[in-house]
Short mmCIF file of C-alpha atoms in Angstrom, two decimals:
data_model
loop_
_atom_site.label_atom_id
_atom_site.label_comp_id
_atom_site.label_asym_id
_atom_site.label_seq_id
_atom_site.Cartn_x
_atom_site.Cartn_y
_atom_site.Cartn_z
CA UNK E 1 194.10 61.06 88.95
CA UNK E 2 194.56 60.79 92.71
CA UNK E 3 195.73 63.72 94.82
CA UNK E 4 196.01 63.18 98.56
CA UNK E 5 195.56 66.13 100.91
CA UNK E 6 197.54 65.83 104.12
CA UNK E 7 196.27 67.93 107.01
CA UNK E 8 196.46 67.98 110.78
CA UNK E 9 192.92 66.60 110.96
CA UNK E 10 193.82 64.07 113.68
CA UNK E 11 195.21 66.85 115.85
CA UNK E 12 192.10 68.96 115.26
CA UNK E 13 189.92 66.01 116.29
CA UNK E 14 192.01 65.52 119.45
CA UNK E 15 191.68 69.15 120.44
CA UNK E 16 187.96 69.12 119.70
CA UNK E 17 187.11 65.80 121.34
CA UNK E 18 183.37 65.21 121.25
CA UNK E 19 182.93 67.35 118.13
CA UNK E 20 184.11 64.82 115.56
CA UNK E 21 180.91 65.19 113.55
CA UNK E 22 181.53 68.91 113.12
CA UNK E 23 185.18 68.35 112.19
CA UNK E 24 184.28 65.73 109.60
CA UNK E 25 181.52 67.94 108.22
CA UNK E 26 183.98 70.83 107.89
CA UNK E 27 186.53 68.61 106.18
CA UNK E 28 183.99 67.30 103.66
CA UNK E 29 182.77 70.81 102.91
CA UNK E 30 186.34 72.07 102.41
CA UNK E 31 187.16 69.15 100.12
CA UNK E 32 184.09 69.87 98.00
CA UNK E 33 184.86 73.60 97.79
CA UNK E 34 188.41 72.75 96.76
CA UNK E 35 187.25 70.22 94.17
CA UNK E 36 185.02 72.87 92.60
CA UNK E 37 188.02 75.20 92.34
CA UNK E 38 190.03 72.43 90.66
CA UNK E 39 187.14 71.91 88.24
CA UNK E 40 187.25 75.61 87.34
CA UNK E 41 191.00 75.41 86.66
CA UNK E 42 190.90 72.39 84.33
CA UNK E 43 189.62 74.16 81.16
CA UNK E 44 192.52 76.66 81.16
CA UNK E 45 194.97 73.80 81.75
CA UNK E 46 193.54 71.88 78.80
CA UNK E 47 193.80 74.93 76.55
CA UNK E 48 197.46 75.34 77.51
CA UNK E 49 198.29 71.71 76.76
CA UNK E 50 196.15 70.88 73.72
CA UNK E 51 195.99 72.39 70.26
CA UNK E 52 192.73 74.33 69.94
CA UNK E 53 190.47 72.05 72.00
CA UNK E 54 186.77 72.49 71.33
CA UNK E 55 184.46 74.07 73.91
CA UNK E 56 182.95 70.60 74.36
CA UNK E 57 186.36 69.41 75.56
CA UNK E 58 187.71 72.45 77.43
CA UNK E 59 184.80 73.72 79.49
CA UNK E 60 183.59 73.20 83.04
CA UNK E 61 180.72 71.25 81.52
CA UNK E 62 183.17 68.50 80.54
CA UNK E 63 183.72 67.60 84.22
CA UNK E 64 181.72 67.08 87.39
CA UNK E 65 182.45 66.77 91.10
CA UNK E 66 181.69 63.59 93.01
CA UNK E 67 181.40 65.12 96.47
CA UNK E 68 182.95 64.04 99.73
CA UNK E 69 180.69 63.15 102.65
CA UNK E 70 181.15 63.26 106.37
CA UNK E 71 181.82 59.52 106.47
CA UNK E 72 183.85 59.44 103.24
CA UNK E 73 186.37 62.26 103.02
CA UNK E 74 187.15 61.87 99.32
CA UNK E 75 186.09 64.36 96.67
CA UNK E 76 186.66 63.57 93.00
CA UNK E 77 186.76 65.71 89.87
CA UNK E 78 185.86 63.48 86.94
CA UNK E 79 185.45 63.89 83.21
CA UNK E 80 182.06 62.97 81.82
CA UNK E 81 181.96 59.71 79.90
CA UNK E 82 182.11 61.16 76.38
CA UNK E 83 185.06 63.44 77.12
CA UNK E 84 186.81 60.76 79.18
CA UNK E 85 186.65 58.31 76.26
CA UNK E 86 189.22 60.32 74.29
CA UNK E 87 190.88 62.59 76.87
CA UNK E 88 192.29 59.57 78.72
CA UNK E 89 194.86 59.26 75.93
CA UNK E 90 195.89 62.90 76.44
CA UNK E 91 196.07 62.63 80.24
CA UNK E 92 197.58 59.14 80.50
CA UNK E 93 199.03 58.32 77.08
CA UNK E 94 198.69 54.83 75.67
CA UNK E 95 197.49 53.00 72.57
CA UNK E 96 194.12 53.69 71.02
CA UNK E 97 192.83 50.83 68.93
CA UNK E 98 190.12 51.16 66.28
CA UNK E 99 186.66 50.34 67.60
CA UNK E 100 183.61 49.72 65.43
CA UNK E 101 185.20 51.78 62.69
CA UNK E 102 188.82 52.57 62.16
CA UNK E 103 190.22 55.89 63.31
CA UNK E 104 189.43 58.76 60.95
CA UNK E 105 192.39 60.96 60.15
CA UNK E 106 192.09 64.07 57.94
CA UNK E 107 194.19 63.94 54.79
CA UNK E 108 193.03 66.59 52.33
CA UNK E 109 189.83 68.03 53.81
CA UNK E 110 189.56 71.57 55.05
CA UNK E 111 189.38 71.40 58.85
CA UNK E 112 187.39 73.58 61.21
CA UNK E 113 188.86 76.17 63.57
CA UNK E 114 189.68 73.45 66.11
CA UNK E 115 191.59 71.28 63.63
CA UNK E 116 188.82 68.71 63.33
CA UNK E 117 186.90 67.36 60.37
CA UNK E 118 183.62 69.35 60.38
CA UNK E 119 180.65 67.44 61.73
CA UNK E 120 178.78 65.52 59.07
CA UNK E 121 181.49 65.79 56.40
CA UNK E 122 182.44 62.10 56.45
CA UNK E 123 178.82 60.95 56.21
CA UNK E 124 178.09 63.35 53.35
CA UNK E 125 181.13 62.24 51.36
CA UNK E 126 180.34 58.57 51.90
CA UNK E 127 176.78 59.13 50.72
CA UNK E 128 178.02 60.82 47.56
CA UNK E 129 180.57 58.08 46.88
CA UNK E 130 177.97 55.33 47.33
CA UNK E 131 175.62 57.05 44.88
CA UNK E 132 178.56 57.34 42.45
CA UNK E 133 177.50 60.88 41.75
CA UNK E 134 179.02 64.32 42.06
CA UNK E 135 178.22 66.95 44.64
CA UNK E 136 176.06 69.86 43.67
CA UNK E 137 177.73 73.25 44.13
CA UNK E 138 175.81 74.17 47.26
CA UNK E 139 176.71 70.94 49.13
CA UNK E 140 180.30 71.09 47.90
CA UNK E 141 180.68 74.61 49.22
CA UNK E 142 179.23 73.60 52.58
CA UNK E 143 181.71 70.77 53.15
CA UNK E 144 184.66 72.61 51.56
CA UNK E 145 185.46 70.28 48.64
CA UNK E 146 185.18 70.66 44.90
CA UNK E 147 181.90 69.73 43.23
CA UNK E 148 183.94 68.33 40.32
CA UNK E 149 185.14 65.36 42.37
CA UNK E 150 184.53 61.74 41.54
CA UNK E 151 184.68 59.90 44.84
CA UNK E 152 185.55 56.36 45.92
CA UNK E 153 184.70 54.95 49.37
CA UNK E 154 186.08 51.61 50.49
CA UNK E 155 189.31 49.61 50.66
CA UNK E 156 191.36 50.24 47.48
CA UNK E 157 194.36 48.05 48.30
CA UNK E 158 194.23 46.29 44.98
CA UNK E 159 194.17 49.49 42.91
CA UNK E 160 197.42 50.02 41.03
CA UNK E 161 199.24 47.53 43.20
CA UNK E 162 199.51 50.04 46.06
CA UNK E 163 198.54 49.40 49.66
CA UNK E 164 196.04 52.15 50.55
CA UNK E 165 194.07 52.07 53.81
CA UNK E 166 190.28 52.10 53.67
CA UNK E 167 188.90 55.58 53.23
CA UNK E 168 187.32 58.20 51.00
CA UNK E 169 189.39 59.01 47.92
CA UNK E 170 189.23 61.51 45.10
CA UNK E 171 189.43 59.83 41.70
CA UNK E 172 191.77 61.76 39.42
CA UNK E 173 191.26 60.85 35.75
CA UNK E 174 194.68 60.75 34.06
CA UNK E 175 193.33 59.41 30.80
CA UNK E 176 190.42 57.41 29.48
CA UNK E 177 192.06 54.23 30.76
CA UNK E 178 194.03 55.44 33.80
CA UNK E 179 193.03 57.05 37.07
CA UNK E 180 194.71 57.83 40.36
CA UNK E 181 193.34 57.85 43.90
CA UNK E 182 194.10 60.80 46.16
CA UNK E 183 193.08 60.29 49.82
CA UNK E 184 190.63 62.79 51.31
CA UNK E 185 189.94 60.94 54.58
CA UNK E 186 191.53 57.64 55.52
CA UNK E 187 190.63 55.07 58.15
CA UNK E 188 193.90 53.37 59.17
CA UNK E 189 193.49 49.88 60.54
CA UNK E 190 196.47 50.17 62.86
CA UNK E 191 196.35 51.52 66.41
CA UNK E 192 197.40 55.07 67.25
CA UNK E 193 199.96 55.69 70.03
CA UNK E 194 199.58 58.77 72.25
CA UNK E 195 201.97 60.37 74.68
CA UNK E 196 200.75 62.09 77.83
CA UNK E 197 200.15 65.77 77.06
CA UNK E 198 197.97 66.98 79.93
CA UNK E 199 199.31 66.98 83.50
CA UNK E 200 196.14 66.95 85.60
CA UNK E 201 198.08 66.75 88.87
CA UNK E 202 200.08 69.78 87.78
CA UNK E 203 196.82 71.65 87.26
CA UNK E 204 195.30 70.54 90.56
CA UNK E 205 198.21 70.83 93.00
CA UNK E 206 198.53 74.65 93.16
CA UNK E 207 194.77 75.02 93.41
CA UNK E 208 194.58 72.56 96.30
CA UNK E 209 197.57 74.17 98.03
CA UNK E 210 195.92 77.59 98.01
CA UNK E 211 192.25 76.66 98.44
CA UNK E 212 191.92 73.82 100.94
CA UNK E 213 193.33 75.33 104.13
CA UNK E 214 191.24 78.54 104.12
CA UNK E 215 188.17 76.55 103.03
CA UNK E 216 188.64 74.18 105.98
CA UNK E 217 189.11 77.05 108.41
CA UNK E 218 185.88 78.72 107.25
CA UNK E 219 183.93 75.46 107.27
CA UNK E 220 185.17 74.48 110.73
CA UNK E 221 184.28 77.92 112.14
CA UNK E 222 180.76 77.63 110.74
CA UNK E 223 180.38 74.02 111.97
CA UNK E 224 181.49 74.89 115.51
CA UNK E 225 179.20 77.92 115.59
CA UNK E 226 176.22 75.76 114.61
CA UNK E 227 177.09 73.20 117.31
CA UNK E 228 176.66 75.69 120.14
#
């Protein structure tokens, strides 16, 4: 996201010839103050645009400010690497392709308050399926599934002639000879397409419009006072 701030900085420099260092210092300080205000506004903007984002996603801790300097009048508000890895699809749109493992999409698992698969659920279910055993009641209650499940983990495309994606499936016994797979969590091998949902410029523009000018005025006053 790039947002250019147009000011009368050249005119200020002309009027204050010989004090360019103070002007540039004031401009960098105002840019940094403004960037911090933009950073504060981003969590509320994310909560307006996304469905129940987690605190990890929609908090000031998800971003940081790369400050402007006197010789580089550019301040940046950036997402940290972990948040940026998935929020880029919400802020830019695009196609997300499976990485080391295919994308996990909830099918019949109880989700947490943020609409996500609870942490550790996939690993626990896979472990149970690999042991070919059933969950005990305490573990089943913790991950919100029945302890009476028989589970299958893998790629069941050849089961019943149907084309299922890889995943974790509940085995439903229809008879001694017949069973049916019901998906709990699937890992589709195809890419997922996202549309842009978060307008970062729309969040930043009103903040910049209201914050930069007074911040520059204050910073310039302080810089000129210190130059005397």
